Amino acid sequence: MSEFLCLAHMKRLLIPFLLIVFACLFYLSDNNADFKLTTATIDTSVYSEGLLNSEINNVENIADYDIDVVFDLEFKKIDVIQTITWINKTKNPTNELQFHLYPNAYKSEKTLFAKGYDISSKDAKTEMHVNYFKINGETSELIYFQPEIPNEFDSTVAKVILDKPVLQGDTVKITFDYSLQIPRSVKRFGYAEGRSFFFISQWFPKIGVLEDDGWVCSQYHPYLNFYSNFGRYSVQITVPKNFIVASTGVEQEKIVDAKFSVYKFIQNGVHD
């Protein structure tokens, strides 16, 4: 889920259409208006987990994501526990793993991303606060670096040096526990002023792409598209009870109690 959308409290919500073009996007809205959603019936003889059955064998999943998100409306933030299961499909071992931490592009006016977008106001800034980071259950340390353009203020890429190399065909389990304040919206990321509309884009730690000649894990440039491996995404989203969540993927279930709604989506064979 490289992007997710959060719409908080709205007195009236009229949506003539909703076009979701980003893989793994979710959308949240307080449903106070006379607005009803219907769940589409999925023909499982044709689709499985959002992917055509005819295409399943054509997709090579390398990085699978299991993400549990809790959205806090009062403080405009998300708390996340995320597990990445990554397989080394190259012919070479690797002694490190590299990650994109895209939200850190909003940390200050001195990041590479900020050269193209105005994040000078305090409410447009944010950064990822990592509570813990583990490799195969062992606490590890992220090292921030700039693989392309030197900039000591840019922390959108990080790596971990491994105790032992990951060989061809080996699997690694990576766990992040982190929180993220949602800033005022800049480039599809943040809340819209006066509308309590939240759209969270490129929000989660994403592993880079290991190719036979090394890692491809670029900093967050102001104008770019995103390169990552395909995988299966399983995402659970907890929101206030009266929120609507729309997401790329197939809604597996929705559980509602007195205060919260919990949605679960799965999408197979997407790259972010």
mmCIF file of C-alpha atoms in Angstrom:
data_model
loop_
_atom_site.group_PDB
_atom_site.id
_atom_site.type_symbol
_atom_site.label_atom_id
_atom_site.label_comp_id
_atom_site.label_asym_id
_atom_site.label_seq_id
_atom_site.Cartn_x
_atom_site.Cartn_y
_atom_site.Cartn_z
ATOM 1 C CA MET A 1 0.000 0.000 0.000
ATOM 2 C CA SER A 2 2.144 2.783 -1.157
ATOM 3 C CA GLU A 3 -0.690 5.193 -0.825
ATOM 4 C CA PHE A 4 -3.661 5.326 1.438
ATOM 5 C CA LEU A 5 -6.337 7.933 1.690
ATOM 6 C CA CYS A 6 -8.005 9.044 4.888
ATOM 7 C CA LEU A 7 -11.076 11.200 4.965
ATOM 8 C CA ALA A 8 -12.002 12.270 8.430
ATOM 9 C CA HIS A 9 -15.144 14.100 9.615
ATOM 10 C CA MET A 10 -17.365 15.511 6.846
ATOM 11 C CA LYS A 11 -20.914 16.782 7.365
ATOM 12 C CA ARG A 12 -21.848 16.000 3.789
ATOM 13 C CA LEU A 13 -19.980 13.675 1.477
ATOM 14 C CA LEU A 14 -21.090 13.500 -2.145
ATOM 15 C CA ILE A 15 -18.884 11.401 -4.383
ATOM 16 C CA PRO A 16 -19.990 11.256 -8.018
ATOM 17 C CA PHE A 17 -17.125 8.938 -8.706
ATOM 18 C CA LEU A 18 -14.022 7.584 -6.994
ATOM 19 C CA LEU A 19 -11.152 6.579 -9.206
ATOM 20 C CA ILE A 20 -8.357 4.756 -7.428
ATOM 21 C CA VAL A 21 -5.257 4.444 -9.547
ATOM 22 C CA PHE A 22 -2.612 3.657 -6.989
ATOM 23 C CA ALA A 23 -1.926 0.128 -5.887
ATOM 24 C CA CYS A 24 -2.771 -0.322 -2.236
ATOM 25 C CA LEU A 25 -4.662 2.839 -1.496
ATOM 26 C CA PHE A 26 -7.225 3.282 1.204
ATOM 27 C CA TYR A 27 -9.774 5.987 1.761
ATOM 28 C CA LEU A 28 -11.567 6.934 4.967
ATOM 29 C CA SER A 29 -14.649 9.078 5.451
ATOM 30 C CA ASP A 30 -17.091 9.846 8.204
ATOM 31 C CA ASN A 31 -20.401 8.604 6.820
ATOM 32 C CA ASN A 32 -22.877 11.104 8.284
ATOM 33 C CA ALA A 33 -24.598 11.746 4.980
ATOM 34 C CA ASP A 34 -27.161 9.549 3.232
ATOM 35 C CA PHE A 35 -24.445 7.668 1.426
ATOM 36 C CA LYS A 36 -24.335 3.923 1.010
ATOM 37 C CA LEU A 37 -21.620 1.637 -0.258
ATOM 38 C CA THR A 38 -22.320 -1.720 -1.782
ATOM 39 C CA THR A 39 -19.807 -4.515 -1.835
ATOM 40 C CA ALA A 40 -19.170 -5.937 -5.284
ATOM 41 C CA THR A 41 -19.537 -9.676 -5.721
ATOM 42 C CA ILE A 42 -16.233 -11.189 -6.804
ATOM 43 C CA ASP A 43 -16.315 -14.213 -9.049
ATOM 44 C CA THR A 44 -13.635 -16.393 -7.446
ATOM 45 C CA SER A 45 -13.530 -18.575 -10.530
ATOM 46 C CA VAL A 46 -12.017 -15.555 -12.300
ATOM 47 C CA TYR A 47 -10.272 -13.565 -9.536
ATOM 48 C CA SER A 48 -8.325 -14.521 -6.419
ATOM 49 C CA GLU A 49 -7.198 -11.839 -3.974
ATOM 50 C CA GLY A 50 -7.704 -9.129 -6.569
ATOM 51 C CA LEU A 51 -5.705 -10.878 -9.269
ATOM 52 C CA LEU A 52 -6.942 -12.658 -12.363
ATOM 53 C CA ASN A 53 -6.499 -16.397 -11.915
ATOM 54 C CA SER A 54 -5.109 -16.514 -15.423
ATOM 55 C CA GLU A 55 -2.290 -14.166 -14.353
ATOM 56 C CA ILE A 56 -1.286 -15.747 -11.037
ATOM 57 C CA ASN A 57 1.523 -17.794 -12.566
ATOM 58 C CA ASN A 58 2.843 -14.722 -14.375
ATOM 59 C CA VAL A 59 3.480 -12.773 -11.163
ATOM 60 C CA GLU A 60 6.634 -13.277 -9.133
ATOM 61 C CA ASN A 61 6.074 -12.041 -5.603
ATOM 62 C CA ILE A 62 9.354 -11.077 -3.957
ATOM 63 C CA ALA A 63 8.260 -8.754 -1.137
ATOM 64 C CA ASP A 64 5.042 -9.529 0.763
ATOM 65 C CA TYR A 65 3.598 -6.985 3.197
ATOM 66 C CA ASP A 66 1.412 -7.547 6.251
ATOM 67 C CA ILE A 67 0.374 -4.188 7.721
ATOM 68 C CA ASP A 68 -1.790 -3.312 10.732
ATOM 69 C CA VAL A 69 -2.775 0.380 10.778
ATOM 70 C CA VAL A 70 -4.625 2.289 13.498
ATOM 71 C CA PHE A 71 -5.842 5.734 12.439
ATOM 72 C CA ASP A 72 -6.105 8.329 15.228
ATOM 73 C CA LEU A 73 -8.400 11.140 14.136
ATOM 74 C CA GLU A 74 -7.847 13.350 17.188
ATOM 75 C CA PHE A 75 -4.082 13.528 16.722
ATOM 76 C CA LYS A 76 -4.077 13.102 12.936
ATOM 77 C CA LYS A 77 -1.673 10.181 13.004
ATOM 78 C CA ILE A 78 -1.315 6.508 12.267
ATOM 79 C CA ASP A 79 0.330 3.814 14.376
ATOM 80 C CA VAL A 80 1.585 0.874 12.371
ATOM 81 C CA ILE A 81 3.038 -2.581 12.830
ATOM 82 C CA GLN A 82 4.371 -3.913 9.534
ATOM 83 C CA THR A 83 6.045 -7.133 8.484
ATOM 84 C CA ILE A 84 7.834 -7.593 5.164
ATOM 85 C CA THR A 85 8.700 -11.095 3.985
ATOM 86 C CA TRP A 86 11.406 -10.725 1.367
ATOM 87 C CA ILE A 87 13.078 -13.356 -0.823
ATOM 88 C CA ASN A 88 16.466 -12.958 -2.469
ATOM 89 C CA LYS A 89 15.682 -13.954 -6.060
ATOM 90 C CA THR A 90 19.036 -12.790 -7.448
ATOM 91 C CA LYS A 91 22.037 -15.013 -8.109
ATOM 92 C CA ASN A 92 24.200 -13.184 -5.557
ATOM 93 C CA PRO A 93 24.218 -12.977 -1.741
ATOM 94 C CA THR A 94 23.640 -9.653 -0.035
ATOM 95 C CA ASN A 95 25.131 -8.393 3.219
ATOM 96 C CA GLU A 96 22.617 -5.581 3.605
ATOM 97 C CA LEU A 97 18.999 -4.613 3.012
ATOM 98 C CA GLN A 98 17.890 -1.182 1.807
ATOM 99 C CA PHE A 99 14.601 0.608 2.428
ATOM 100 C CA HIS A 100 12.635 3.605 1.232
ATOM 101 C CA LEU A 101 11.284 5.796 4.041
ATOM 102 C CA TYR A 102 9.335 8.206 1.857
ATOM 103 C CA PRO A 103 7.561 10.190 4.628
ATOM 104 C CA ASN A 104 10.931 11.547 5.765
ATOM 105 C CA ALA A 105 10.930 13.674 2.614
ATOM 106 C CA TYR A 106 8.559 15.948 4.553
ATOM 107 C CA LYS A 107 10.958 16.362 7.459
ATOM 108 C CA SER A 108 12.338 19.787 6.482
ATOM 109 C CA GLU A 109 12.763 22.272 3.655
ATOM 110 C CA LYS A 110 16.250 20.867 3.078
ATOM 111 C CA THR A 111 15.347 17.400 1.800
ATOM 112 C CA LEU A 112 15.749 16.493 -1.853
ATOM 113 C CA PHE A 113 11.957 16.271 -2.232
ATOM 114 C CA ALA A 114 11.515 19.785 -0.824
ATOM 115 C CA LYS A 115 13.428 21.242 -3.768
ATOM 116 C CA GLY A 116 10.295 20.673 -5.829
ATOM 117 C CA TYR A 117 7.505 21.173 -3.272
ATOM 118 C CA ASP A 118 6.770 23.792 -0.643
ATOM 119 C CA ILE A 119 6.810 22.228 2.814
ATOM 120 C CA SER A 120 8.031 25.354 4.609
ATOM 121 C CA SER A 121 5.031 25.610 6.956
ATOM 122 C CA LYS A 122 5.092 23.627 10.187
ATOM 123 C CA ASP A 123 1.853 21.793 9.431
ATOM 124 C CA ALA A 124 3.267 20.442 6.163
ATOM 125 C CA LYS A 125 6.139 18.650 7.908
ATOM 126 C CA THR A 126 6.336 15.158 9.284
ATOM 127 C CA GLU A 127 8.703 12.230 9.661
ATOM 128 C CA MET A 128 8.510 8.565 10.475
ATOM 129 C CA HIS A 129 9.135 7.649 14.127
ATOM 130 C CA VAL A 130 10.381 4.067 14.277
ATOM 131 C CA ASN A 131 9.722 2.468 17.665
ATOM 132 C CA TYR A 132 11.529 -0.723 16.785
ATOM 133 C CA PHE A 133 12.999 -2.449 13.771
ATOM 134 C CA LYS A 134 13.779 -6.173 13.637
ATOM 135 C CA ILE A 135 15.363 -8.639 11.232
ATOM 136 C CA ASN A 136 14.179 -12.215 11.760
ATOM 137 C CA GLY A 137 13.033 -11.264 15.253
ATOM 138 C CA GLU A 138 16.304 -9.617 16.302
ATOM 139 C CA THR A 139 16.470 -5.883 16.992
ATOM 140 C CA SER A 140 18.529 -4.115 14.333
ATOM 141 C CA GLU A 141 19.699 -0.609 13.508
ATOM 142 C CA LEU A 142 18.752 1.473 10.513
ATOM 143 C CA ILE A 143 21.537 3.506 8.928
ATOM 144 C CA TYR A 144 20.392 6.525 6.913
ATOM 145 C CA PHE A 145 22.385 7.304 3.789
ATOM 146 C CA GLN A 146 22.082 9.029 0.409
ATOM 147 C CA PRO A 147 22.797 6.605 -2.436
ATOM 148 C CA GLU A 148 22.727 9.188 -5.244
ATOM 149 C CA ILE A 149 22.804 12.841 -4.189
ATOM 150 C CA PRO A 150 24.726 13.853 -1.059
ATOM 151 C CA ASN A 151 22.405 15.631 1.373
ATOM 152 C CA GLU A 152 22.851 15.232 5.097
ATOM 153 C CA PHE A 153 19.243 16.380 5.670
ATOM 154 C CA ASP A 154 17.740 13.637 3.499
ATOM 155 C CA SER A 155 16.747 10.456 5.348
ATOM 156 C CA THR A 156 14.442 8.894 2.767
ATOM 157 C CA VAL A 157 16.704 5.850 2.321
ATOM 158 C CA ALA A 158 18.117 3.597 5.025
ATOM 159 C CA LYS A 159 19.968 0.310 5.171
ATOM 160 C CA VAL A 160 20.750 -2.398 7.677
ATOM 161 C CA ILE A 161 24.017 -4.336 7.753
ATOM 162 C CA LEU A 162 23.276 -8.011 8.289
ATOM 163 C CA ASP A 163 25.060 -10.397 10.637
ATOM 164 C CA LYS A 164 25.212 -12.969 7.864
ATOM 165 C CA PRO A 165 24.550 -12.733 4.130
ATOM 166 C CA VAL A 166 21.199 -13.555 2.585
ATOM 167 C CA LEU A 167 21.863 -16.167 -0.080
ATOM 168 C CA GLN A 168 19.981 -16.820 -3.286
ATOM 169 C CA GLY A 169 16.551 -18.191 -2.394
ATOM 170 C CA ASP A 170 16.770 -17.212 1.293
ATOM 171 C CA THR A 171 13.848 -15.482 2.996
ATOM 172 C CA VAL A 172 14.099 -12.621 5.509
ATOM 173 C CA LYS A 173 11.357 -11.362 7.808
ATOM 174 C CA ILE A 174 11.534 -7.624 8.543
ATOM 175 C CA THR A 175 9.390 -5.922 11.187
ATOM 176 C CA PHE A 176 8.765 -2.208 11.671
ATOM 177 C CA ASP A 177 6.771 -0.620 14.475
ATOM 178 C CA TYR A 178 6.297 3.084 13.774
ATOM 179 C CA SER A 179 4.033 6.115 13.988
ATOM 180 C CA LEU A 180 3.456 8.893 11.518
ATOM 181 C CA GLN A 181 1.823 12.294 11.933
ATOM 182 C CA ILE A 182 -0.295 13.215 8.916
ATOM 183 C CA PRO A 183 0.769 16.627 7.541
ATOM 184 C CA ARG A 184 -1.227 19.178 5.611
ATOM 185 C CA SER A 185 -1.573 17.836 2.107
ATOM 186 C CA VAL A 186 1.340 18.230 -0.297
ATOM 187 C CA LYS A 187 1.539 15.986 -3.378
ATOM 188 C CA ARG A 188 -1.142 13.424 -2.503
ATOM 189 C CA PHE A 189 0.015 13.080 1.076
ATOM 190 C CA GLY A 190 -1.864 14.633 3.961
ATOM 191 C CA TYR A 191 -5.125 16.189 5.028
ATOM 192 C CA ALA A 192 -7.083 18.833 3.146
ATOM 193 C CA GLU A 193 -7.721 21.987 5.127
ATOM 194 C CA GLY A 194 -11.351 22.671 5.923
ATOM 195 C CA ARG A 195 -12.525 19.293 4.691
ATOM 196 C CA SER A 196 -11.070 16.805 7.179
ATOM 197 C CA PHE A 197 -9.896 14.826 4.192
ATOM 198 C CA PHE A 198 -6.856 12.590 4.621
ATOM 199 C CA PHE A 199 -4.883 11.091 1.763
ATOM 200 C CA ILE A 200 -1.764 9.228 2.846
ATOM 201 C CA SER A 201 0.607 8.493 0.004
ATOM 202 C CA GLN A 202 3.952 6.636 -0.010
ATOM 203 C CA TRP A 203 3.586 6.218 3.729
ATOM 204 C CA PHE A 204 5.132 2.892 4.706
ATOM 205 C CA PRO A 205 8.696 1.523 4.736
ATOM 206 C CA LYS A 206 9.283 -0.218 1.434
ATOM 207 C CA ILE A 207 12.198 -2.502 0.697
ATOM 208 C CA GLY A 208 14.310 -1.556 -2.313
ATOM 209 C CA VAL A 209 14.893 -3.777 -5.331
ATOM 210 C CA LEU A 210 17.921 -6.059 -5.319
ATOM 211 C CA GLU A 211 19.148 -6.796 -8.811
ATOM 212 C CA ASP A 212 22.064 -8.989 -9.853
ATOM 213 C CA ASP A 213 24.387 -5.982 -9.899
ATOM 214 C CA GLY A 214 23.234 -4.467 -6.611
ATOM 215 C CA TRP A 215 20.494 -2.512 -4.869
ATOM 216 C CA VAL A 216 18.192 -0.011 -6.559
ATOM 217 C CA CYS A 217 16.815 2.202 -3.792
ATOM 218 C CA SER A 218 16.617 5.844 -4.826
ATOM 219 C CA GLN A 219 16.054 8.825 -2.602
ATOM 220 C CA TYR A 220 12.667 10.531 -2.811
ATOM 221 C CA HIS A 221 13.197 12.852 -5.751
ATOM 222 C CA PRO A 222 10.573 15.577 -6.249
ATOM 223 C CA TYR A 223 9.509 14.223 -9.646
ATOM 224 C CA LEU A 224 9.588 10.464 -10.063
ATOM 225 C CA ASN A 225 7.679 7.247 -10.212
ATOM 226 C CA PHE A 226 8.332 4.382 -7.848
ATOM 227 C CA TYR A 227 10.222 1.152 -8.511
ATOM 228 C CA SER A 228 9.650 -1.863 -6.300
ATOM 229 C CA ASN A 229 9.098 -5.607 -6.362
ATOM 230 C CA PHE A 230 5.720 -7.247 -6.668
ATOM 231 C CA GLY A 231 4.123 -8.889 -3.671
ATOM 232 C CA ARG A 232 1.011 -9.804 -1.731
ATOM 233 C CA TYR A 233 -0.389 -7.097 0.534
ATOM 234 C CA SER A 234 -2.582 -7.869 3.535
ATOM 235 C CA VAL A 235 -3.684 -4.703 5.323
ATOM 236 C CA GLN A 236 -5.874 -4.244 8.381
ATOM 237 C CA ILE A 237 -7.137 -0.707 8.996
ATOM 238 C CA THR A 238 -8.785 0.453 12.236
ATOM 239 C CA VAL A 239 -10.755 3.694 12.037
ATOM 240 C CA PRO A 240 -13.540 5.454 13.964
ATOM 241 C CA LYS A 241 -16.828 3.579 13.620
ATOM 242 C CA ASN A 242 -18.521 5.938 11.170
ATOM 243 C CA PHE A 243 -15.615 6.077 8.727
ATOM 244 C CA ILE A 244 -15.719 4.665 5.233
ATOM 245 C CA VAL A 245 -12.596 2.946 3.954
ATOM 246 C CA ALA A 246 -11.950 2.451 0.248
ATOM 247 C CA SER A 247 -8.879 0.571 -0.820
ATOM 248 C CA THR A 248 -7.237 -1.117 -3.717
ATOM 249 C CA GLY A 249 -7.612 -4.814 -3.124
ATOM 250 C CA VAL A 250 -10.441 -7.077 -2.061
ATOM 251 C CA GLU A 251 -12.265 -6.339 1.180
ATOM 252 C CA GLN A 252 -12.102 -9.564 3.169
ATOM 253 C CA GLU A 253 -14.127 -8.427 6.148
ATOM 254 C CA LYS A 254 -15.385 -5.450 8.121
ATOM 255 C CA ILE A 255 -15.853 -5.670 11.883
ATOM 256 C CA VAL A 256 -17.744 -2.889 13.676
ATOM 257 C CA ASP A 257 -18.035 -2.355 17.423
ATOM 258 C CA ALA A 258 -19.241 0.549 19.556
ATOM 259 C CA LYS A 259 -16.294 2.804 18.663
ATOM 260 C CA PHE A 260 -14.334 1.423 15.738
ATOM 261 C CA SER A 261 -14.546 -0.186 12.349
ATOM 262 C CA VAL A 262 -11.833 -2.643 11.336
ATOM 263 C CA TYR A 263 -11.361 -3.342 7.641
ATOM 264 C CA LYS A 264 -9.176 -6.006 6.111
ATOM 265 C CA PHE A 265 -8.033 -5.876 2.493
ATOM 266 C CA ILE A 266 -5.868 -8.244 0.472
ATOM 267 C CA GLN A 267 -4.272 -7.619 -2.906
ATOM 268 C CA ASN A 268 -1.961 -10.064 -4.601
ATOM 269 C CA GLY A 269 0.557 -9.281 -7.320
ATOM 270 C CA VAL A 270 1.064 -5.525 -6.949
ATOM 271 C CA HIS A 271 4.261 -3.545 -6.594
ATOM 272 C CA ASP A 272 3.226 -0.953 -4.001
#
